[in-house]
Structures are given as C-alpha cells and as structure tokens.
C-alpha cells in the first residue's frame, strides 16, 4: 500500500507518516471551549479531524483518538459566577449543542471524550513536575511558566518573540492577552469565582496545561498526531509543547499537524458568521436568523439587512 503522507506544521513539509508503534496511532485533538456555541470555523477543524480519523482507520491503523472539552476557562468561570450556577450547569447546553452539531455533521466520536474539569489532579501533578525542574515561578498566588528556560519555544508557530516584552505576565486565557511571553499554568482564585483546593494552592488551571495533562494521561508522554485549528498554533500548541517537553524531556509530537481551519470569508457580519449552527433537521441553518437579528439589535447591521440576510441564508439552504 502506498505510504501515508501528511503535512507537518512543525517542519512545514509534507512527510511520510510513521507512528511510534507500527499499526497504531495516538492522536489528540483540541476540542471546543464550551463557553458559547461553537462557530462554523470550529466545525471546519472537527470535520477535518473526522476525515483524518476515518482515513487512518480505513488504512488499518488501530486508533486511539482523544478529544477534550475545555470546560475550564476564564470566560466560563466568570459567566458561571455571574449566572450564579456551577460550571457543569453553565456549560451543559453548549456541550449538548456541540454534540448535536457533531451528529448533524456525521462526525464520529473519538475513542475518548474528556473534560478538563475531570482532570484537575493530573494538571496539578504536571505543574509539580515542572516546578521540580524549575520551569515555573510563583506570583500573586498564580504559577507561571518561565519561557526563557525552554530555548525551543516558538518552533511550531515560528513566532518571532523579539517584539514581545520579556517577563510580562498575563493570566488571561484569551489570545490577544496571552501573546506576552510567560504564561500562567495555575491561576489564583478571583473573588466570587469557582476554584479548586489543591496541593499547589487554591485556584484554577490555565488553558494550556489542561491539554498537556490530558494528552499525557490517555496517550502517554508523546503522541503521533496533534490536531487543532491553525489559530491554536500560537500560543496554545506552542505552550503545550513547552509544558510537555519541559516535563518529560521527550518530543511531544513526532508529527504535529495543525490543519488550516480559517473559514472562508464571506460578506456576512462577523457576529452572524460566528454563531451559525446547523439544525438537526436537514442541515438548514436554524440559528442564523436569530443571529442576524442580534447583530441588528447590537447596531452592527440595519434591520433591513438582517431581514435580507435571514431570507437569503435561511431560505436559500443556508450556504455561506
Ligand atoms: Zn488544546
């Protein structure tokens, strides 16, 4: 049989795929952060990884594929606290909507669906391993990763860090805030918000440590394929590499594949593009009209535009 070739984001090349153990593939996919409904660009990623997993199985590989639900995140914790409910209750409807949408898109379930909230202990243990090797330093009740200690930082995304202020500490999960160099592994509790009481102190895990700890638990210290949106390459996957390789001393990925997932641009307003969901009934857009209305109420488009977009997209089969 012809050899399998895949694009490796780490090297930027198309390479022969050789798993660590012949005939078996260990694959990890960064799943959705369930603070809201997943958007169409997210599903581009999940459709891609579904095609990949089906193809690997078709080629006879024994597949162990893990996908997580990020249900610990600054936005989730803040929104749950504001709503006066616990994290599970806050995320339940978004998790259900995600599974419904995957079903609509015929996305096969991975071998393991896992949640960050079920793996706090593993995250704490991994942070302790990093502490023992001096990859961390404390600050105001949080624990930060010292990027200066990991010279290979940036090898996946090829990010140029020269313009980023060294030592700037940022503990927010959101991309634009986390572009500063050192990042939070563990975050101090905020008043009124949920926290865990652990061996490294009270608080909550940073987003990046979640995936490193969970991948290690289910797939071992290294893995064969890591997928995720290309928008996760920096900082998320870069930080995962720094954490996992820092702790184990082994390359996290023999092959690191982050397929491009940016949705094609269309003329729709951003808010509408980003909240479109397929309904379970025949792939028609069910949520689009409501989103256009919401965009109109927010003053992003006029009411006439909202009606026009709604007619064009909801009655026209919902193609963007
Ligand atoms: Zn991840």
Tab-separated table of C-alpha atoms and ligand atoms in Angstrom:
chain	number	residue	atom	x	y	z
A	1	UNK	CA	0.000	0.000	0.000
A	2	UNK	CA	1.222	3.484	-0.804
A	3	UNK	CA	2.767	5.260	2.151
A	4	UNK	CA	0.720	7.815	4.004
A	5	UNK	CA	1.936	11.394	3.725
A	6	UNK	CA	0.756	14.271	5.873
A	7	UNK	CA	1.632	17.909	6.257
A	8	UNK	CA	3.672	18.508	9.399
A	9	UNK	CA	3.215	22.018	10.779
A	10	UNK	CA	6.360	21.632	12.854
A	11	UNK	CA	8.629	21.221	9.814
A	12	UNK	CA	6.362	22.947	7.298
A	13	UNK	CA	6.747	19.943	4.996
A	14	UNK	CA	4.712	17.054	3.668
A	15	UNK	CA	6.228	13.972	5.267
A	16	UNK	CA	5.871	10.236	5.366
A	17	UNK	CA	3.746	9.356	8.361
A	18	UNK	CA	5.436	6.851	10.679
A	19	UNK	CA	3.709	6.251	14.017
A	20	UNK	CA	5.840	5.362	17.029
A	21	UNK	CA	4.316	1.925	17.269
A	22	UNK	CA	3.671	0.163	13.952
A	23	UNK	CA	-0.017	-0.095	13.161
A	24	UNK	CA	-1.167	2.185	15.965
A	25	UNK	CA	-1.895	5.906	16.019
A	26	UNK	CA	-2.186	8.058	19.110
A	27	UNK	CA	-3.973	11.263	18.232
A	28	UNK	CA	-5.079	14.264	20.266
A	29	UNK	CA	-7.484	16.956	19.138
A	30	UNK	CA	-8.077	20.215	20.967
A	31	UNK	CA	-11.831	20.315	21.356
A	32	UNK	CA	-14.182	23.250	21.816
A	33	UNK	CA	-14.160	25.690	24.706
A	34	UNK	CA	-17.754	25.382	25.784
A	35	UNK	CA	-18.383	28.942	26.948
A	36	UNK	CA	-20.702	29.513	23.987
A	37	UNK	CA	-21.927	27.748	20.847
A	38	UNK	CA	-19.147	26.559	18.559
A	39	UNK	CA	-18.867	28.515	15.310
A	40	UNK	CA	-18.548	27.345	11.761
A	41	UNK	CA	-14.766	27.716	11.765
A	42	UNK	CA	-14.572	25.327	14.740
A	43	UNK	CA	-16.508	22.715	12.826
A	44	UNK	CA	-14.080	23.027	9.928
A	45	UNK	CA	-11.440	21.679	12.335
A	46	UNK	CA	-13.629	18.881	13.619
A	47	UNK	CA	-14.710	17.804	10.141
A	48	UNK	CA	-11.038	17.699	9.157
A	49	UNK	CA	-10.033	15.537	12.097
A	50	UNK	CA	-13.014	13.277	11.426
A	51	UNK	CA	-11.884	12.719	7.845
A	52	UNK	CA	-8.353	12.039	9.097
A	53	UNK	CA	-9.529	9.525	11.719
A	54	UNK	CA	-11.774	7.733	9.212
A	55	UNK	CA	-8.894	7.548	6.748
A	56	UNK	CA	-6.471	6.191	9.346
A	57	UNK	CA	-8.966	3.501	10.303
A	58	UNK	CA	-9.593	2.692	6.663
A	59	UNK	CA	-5.861	2.163	6.253
A	60	UNK	CA	-5.990	-0.369	9.082
A	61	UNK	CA	-4.434	1.630	11.906
A	62	UNK	CA	-5.593	0.935	15.446
A	63	UNK	CA	-6.594	4.400	16.530
A	64	UNK	CA	-6.618	5.917	19.984
A	65	UNK	CA	-8.046	9.378	19.496
A	66	UNK	CA	-8.666	11.738	22.403
A	67	UNK	CA	-10.659	14.933	22.189
A	68	UNK	CA	-11.285	17.277	25.080
A	69	UNK	CA	-13.999	19.650	26.081
A	70	UNK	CA	-12.399	22.747	27.555
A	71	UNK	CA	-14.828	23.421	30.357
A	72	UNK	CA	-12.356	25.359	32.497
A	73	UNK	CA	-11.690	28.784	31.026
A	74	UNK	CA	-11.754	32.364	32.319
A	75	UNK	CA	-14.929	33.152	30.397
A	76	UNK	CA	-16.712	30.013	31.615
A	77	UNK	CA	-15.783	30.634	35.235
A	78	UNK	CA	-16.737	34.314	35.087
A	79	UNK	CA	-20.007	33.659	33.213
A	80	UNK	CA	-20.994	30.814	35.568
A	81	UNK	CA	-20.317	33.030	38.598
A	82	UNK	CA	-22.348	35.866	37.058
A	83	UNK	CA	-25.237	33.473	36.386
A	84	UNK	CA	-24.988	32.001	39.896
A	85	UNK	CA	-24.621	28.416	38.628
A	86	UNK	CA	-21.815	25.865	38.752
A	87	UNK	CA	-19.536	25.193	35.781
A	88	UNK	CA	-21.279	21.961	34.752
A	89	UNK	CA	-24.691	23.625	34.736
A	90	UNK	CA	-23.405	26.637	32.816
A	91	UNK	CA	-21.697	24.569	30.107
A	92	UNK	CA	-24.364	21.827	29.782
A	93	UNK	CA	-26.354	23.442	26.988
A	94	UNK	CA	-23.253	24.325	24.963
A	95	UNK	CA	-21.867	20.806	25.359
A	96	UNK	CA	-25.196	19.333	24.230
A	97	UNK	CA	-25.352	21.728	21.262
A	98	UNK	CA	-21.828	20.725	20.291
A	99	UNK	CA	-22.675	17.018	20.355
A	100	UNK	CA	-25.888	17.702	18.411
A	101	UNK	CA	-23.973	19.640	15.757
A	102	UNK	CA	-21.336	16.882	15.503
A	103	UNK	CA	-24.141	14.390	14.976
A	104	UNK	CA	-25.647	16.563	12.252
A	105	UNK	CA	-22.267	16.739	10.546
A	106	UNK	CA	-21.760	12.944	10.922
A	107	UNK	CA	-18.591	13.490	12.936
A	108	UNK	CA	-17.617	10.183	14.533
A	109	UNK	CA	-16.985	10.156	18.278
A	110	UNK	CA	-13.315	9.821	19.260
A	111	UNK	CA	-12.230	6.883	21.420
A	112	UNK	CA	-12.150	9.232	24.426
A	113	UNK	CA	-14.252	12.319	25.034
A	114	UNK	CA	-12.780	14.004	28.093
A	115	UNK	CA	-13.445	17.097	30.158
A	116	UNK	CA	-10.931	19.431	31.761
A	117	UNK	CA	-12.965	19.545	34.998
A	118	UNK	CA	-12.400	15.787	35.454
A	119	UNK	CA	-8.605	16.130	35.271
A	120	UNK	CA	-7.598	18.867	37.703
A	121	UNK	CA	-5.451	16.418	39.679
A	122	UNK	CA	-3.443	15.432	36.572
A	123	UNK	CA	-2.875	19.128	35.774
A	124	UNK	CA	-1.653	19.793	39.313
A	125	UNK	CA	0.769	16.845	39.083
A	126	UNK	CA	2.165	18.092	35.776
A	127	UNK	CA	2.691	21.565	37.222
A	128	UNK	CA	4.522	19.941	40.146
A	129	UNK	CA	6.814	18.141	37.667
A	130	UNK	CA	7.559	21.473	36.022
A	131	UNK	CA	8.161	23.054	39.419
A	132	UNK	CA	10.732	20.366	40.270
A	133	UNK	CA	12.639	21.207	37.071
A	134	UNK	CA	12.480	24.992	37.725
A	135	UNK	CA	10.296	25.746	34.728
A	136	UNK	CA	7.958	27.740	36.952
A	137	UNK	CA	7.856	30.709	39.285
A	138	UNK	CA	5.096	31.946	41.573
A	139	UNK	CA	3.455	35.350	41.518
A	140	UNK	CA	0.455	36.680	43.435
A	141	UNK	CA	-0.942	33.205	44.091
A	142	UNK	CA	-0.531	32.133	40.455
A	143	UNK	CA	2.193	29.946	38.932
A	144	UNK	CA	3.882	31.000	35.692
A	145	UNK	CA	5.889	29.138	33.057
A	146	UNK	CA	9.388	30.535	32.510
A	147	UNK	CA	9.791	30.526	28.736
A	148	UNK	CA	13.455	31.547	28.964
A	149	UNK	CA	14.085	28.031	30.316
A	150	UNK	CA	12.798	26.418	27.096
A	151	UNK	CA	15.057	27.529	24.230
A	152	UNK	CA	12.983	25.768	21.575
A	153	UNK	CA	9.990	27.969	22.289
A	154	UNK	CA	8.415	29.072	19.025
A	155	UNK	CA	9.469	26.084	16.918
A	156	UNK	CA	5.919	25.165	15.910
A	157	UNK	CA	4.443	28.564	15.099
A	158	UNK	CA	7.813	30.156	14.125
A	159	UNK	CA	6.696	33.108	16.180
A	160	UNK	CA	9.131	35.982	16.489
A	161	UNK	CA	9.249	36.863	20.157
A	162	UNK	CA	11.642	39.778	19.884
A	163	UNK	CA	8.818	42.318	19.969
A	164	UNK	CA	7.160	40.715	22.963
A	165	UNK	CA	8.121	42.085	26.319
A	166	UNK	CA	10.121	39.519	28.252
A	167	UNK	CA	8.791	38.707	31.675
A	168	UNK	CA	5.376	40.262	31.083
A	169	UNK	CA	2.948	38.105	32.961
A	170	UNK	CA	-0.517	37.593	31.641
A	171	UNK	CA	-3.049	35.284	33.184
A	172	UNK	CA	-5.926	35.703	30.799
A	173	UNK	CA	-6.825	32.766	28.530
A	174	UNK	CA	-7.766	34.910	25.593
A	175	UNK	CA	-5.366	35.074	22.672
A	176	UNK	CA	-4.685	38.745	22.413
A	177	UNK	CA	-3.811	38.938	26.076
A	178	UNK	CA	-1.654	35.832	26.088
A	179	UNK	CA	0.818	36.968	23.482
A	180	UNK	CA	3.188	38.116	26.210
A	181	UNK	CA	5.968	35.625	26.857
A	182	UNK	CA	5.457	33.898	30.179
A	183	UNK	CA	2.063	32.355	30.672
A	184	UNK	CA	0.034	31.147	33.639
A	185	UNK	CA	-0.010	27.434	34.451
A	186	UNK	CA	-2.142	27.982	37.531
A	187	UNK	CA	-4.250	30.998	38.358
A	188	UNK	CA	-5.040	32.415	41.771
A	189	UNK	CA	-8.735	32.428	42.708
A	190	UNK	CA	-10.791	35.514	41.932
A	191	UNK	CA	-13.397	36.720	44.433
A	192	UNK	CA	-16.761	35.033	43.960
A	193	UNK	CA	-15.482	32.653	41.277
A	194	UNK	CA	-15.012	28.900	41.382
A	195	UNK	CA	-11.632	27.500	42.438
A	196	UNK	CA	-10.104	24.152	43.348
A	197	UNK	CA	-8.248	23.491	46.603
A	198	UNK	CA	-5.095	21.587	45.565
A	199	UNK	CA	-1.559	20.610	46.587
A	200	UNK	CA	-0.181	23.672	44.741
A	201	UNK	CA	-2.676	26.012	46.376
A	202	UNK	CA	-6.206	27.184	45.637
A	203	UNK	CA	-7.024	28.286	42.101
A	204	UNK	CA	-7.726	27.021	38.628
A	205	UNK	CA	-5.617	25.679	35.778
A	206	UNK	CA	-4.525	27.767	32.802
A	207	UNK	CA	-5.942	26.639	29.463
A	208	UNK	CA	-2.669	25.275	28.051
A	209	UNK	CA	-1.800	22.925	30.901
A	210	UNK	CA	-5.182	21.256	30.505
A	211	UNK	CA	-4.354	19.719	27.119
A	212	UNK	CA	-0.794	18.710	28.070
A	213	UNK	CA	-2.016	16.883	31.177
A	214	UNK	CA	-4.947	15.162	29.492
A	215	UNK	CA	-2.961	14.101	26.407
A	216	UNK	CA	-0.314	12.587	28.688
A	217	UNK	CA	-2.857	10.675	30.731
A	218	UNK	CA	-4.565	8.985	27.776
A	219	UNK	CA	-1.804	8.797	25.166
A	220	UNK	CA	1.460	8.673	27.098
A	221	UNK	CA	4.335	11.130	27.190
A	222	UNK	CA	4.478	11.576	23.413
A	223	UNK	CA	1.890	11.227	20.694
A	224	UNK	CA	1.740	10.695	16.939
A	225	UNK	CA	-0.630	13.373	15.702
A	226	UNK	CA	-1.916	16.519	17.335
A	227	UNK	CA	-4.674	18.311	15.513
A	228	UNK	CA	-6.378	21.590	16.179
A	229	UNK	CA	-7.216	24.811	14.441
A	230	UNK	CA	-4.248	26.639	12.944
A	231	UNK	CA	-5.337	29.585	15.080
A	232	UNK	CA	-4.297	27.480	18.089
A	233	UNK	CA	-0.698	27.014	16.906
A	234	UNK	CA	0.277	30.090	18.902
A	235	UNK	CA	0.102	30.334	21.786
A	236	UNK	CA	-1.847	27.202	22.720
A	237	UNK	CA	0.059	24.424	20.934
A	238	UNK	CA	3.343	26.234	21.408
A	239	UNK	CA	2.721	26.351	25.152
A	240	UNK	CA	1.628	22.715	25.173
A	241	UNK	CA	4.973	21.761	23.623
A	242	UNK	CA	6.843	23.875	26.175
A	243	UNK	CA	4.971	22.264	29.079
A	244	UNK	CA	5.023	18.644	27.912
A	245	UNK	CA	8.577	18.619	26.596
A	246	UNK	CA	9.778	20.602	29.595
A	247	UNK	CA	8.323	17.994	31.958
A	248	UNK	CA	9.252	14.822	30.062
A	249	UNK	CA	12.348	15.829	28.087
A	250	UNK	CA	10.803	13.987	25.100
A	251	UNK	CA	9.350	15.473	21.924
A	252	UNK	CA	5.606	15.758	22.407
A	253	UNK	CA	4.874	15.203	18.757
A	254	UNK	CA	6.779	13.158	16.312
A	255	UNK	CA	4.340	14.683	13.905
A	256	UNK	CA	2.418	17.833	14.638
A	257	UNK	CA	-0.359	18.631	12.276
A	258	UNK	CA	-2.490	21.692	12.625
A	259	UNK	CA	-4.610	21.937	9.531
A	260	UNK	CA	-5.739	25.315	8.310
A	261	UNK	CA	-9.226	25.969	9.553
A	262	UNK	CA	-9.930	29.577	8.846
A	263	UNK	CA	-13.416	29.752	7.404
A	264	UNK	CA	-13.626	31.345	4.014
A	265	UNK	CA	-14.510	34.969	4.386
A	266	UNK	CA	-17.983	35.869	3.331
A	267	UNK	CA	-19.925	39.075	3.242
A	268	UNK	CA	-21.829	38.354	6.443
A	269	UNK	CA	-21.179	40.448	9.524
A	270	UNK	CA	-18.771	38.818	11.940
A	271	UNK	CA	-21.363	38.238	14.631
A	272	UNK	CA	-23.579	36.354	12.234
A	273	UNK	CA	-20.744	34.260	10.790
A	274	UNK	CA	-19.618	33.245	14.198
A	275	UNK	CA	-22.794	31.875	15.598
A	276	UNK	CA	-24.309	29.963	12.754
A	277	UNK	CA	-25.368	26.476	13.698
A	278	UNK	CA	-26.790	23.721	11.640
A	279	UNK	CA	-30.107	22.399	12.778
A	280	UNK	CA	-30.552	18.688	13.180
A	281	UNK	CA	-33.252	18.783	10.520
A	282	UNK	CA	-31.627	18.534	7.124
A	283	UNK	CA	-28.713	20.890	7.513
A	284	UNK	CA	-30.723	24.105	7.244
A	285	UNK	CA	-29.430	26.991	9.289
A	286	UNK	CA	-31.563	27.306	12.355
A	287	UNK	CA	-29.662	29.887	14.374
A	288	UNK	CA	-28.693	32.302	11.627
A	289	UNK	CA	-31.852	34.411	11.550
A	290	UNK	CA	-31.675	34.953	15.301
A	291	UNK	CA	-28.040	35.974	14.981
A	292	UNK	CA	-28.808	38.465	12.234
A	293	UNK	CA	-31.470	39.904	14.488
A	294	UNK	CA	-28.981	40.084	17.336
A	295	UNK	CA	-26.472	41.846	15.066
A	296	UNK	CA	-29.184	44.363	14.175
A	297	UNK	CA	-30.037	44.949	17.831
A	298	UNK	CA	-26.342	45.490	18.552
A	299	UNK	CA	-26.276	48.116	15.809
A	300	UNK	CA	-23.813	46.177	13.617
A	301	UNK	CA	-26.216	45.971	10.678
A	302	UNK	CA	-29.550	47.542	9.899
A	303	UNK	CA	-32.841	45.741	10.488
A	304	UNK	CA	-33.395	45.636	6.720
A	305	UNK	CA	-30.034	43.943	6.246
A	306	UNK	CA	-30.883	41.447	8.989
A	307	UNK	CA	-34.115	40.531	7.220
A	308	UNK	CA	-32.331	40.256	3.860
A	309	UNK	CA	-29.522	38.100	5.198
A	310	UNK	CA	-32.047	35.929	7.014
A	311	UNK	CA	-34.050	35.369	3.831
A	312	UNK	CA	-31.000	34.724	1.676
A	313	UNK	CA	-29.346	32.311	4.044
A	314	UNK	CA	-32.115	30.592	5.902
A	315	UNK	CA	-34.378	30.082	2.946
A	316	UNK	CA	-31.583	29.518	0.453
A	317	UNK	CA	-30.344	26.303	2.016
A	318	UNK	CA	-28.041	28.016	4.454
A	319	UNK	CA	-24.847	28.079	2.422
A	320	UNK	CA	-22.282	30.651	3.470
B	1	LIG	ZN1	-5.723	22.105	23.476
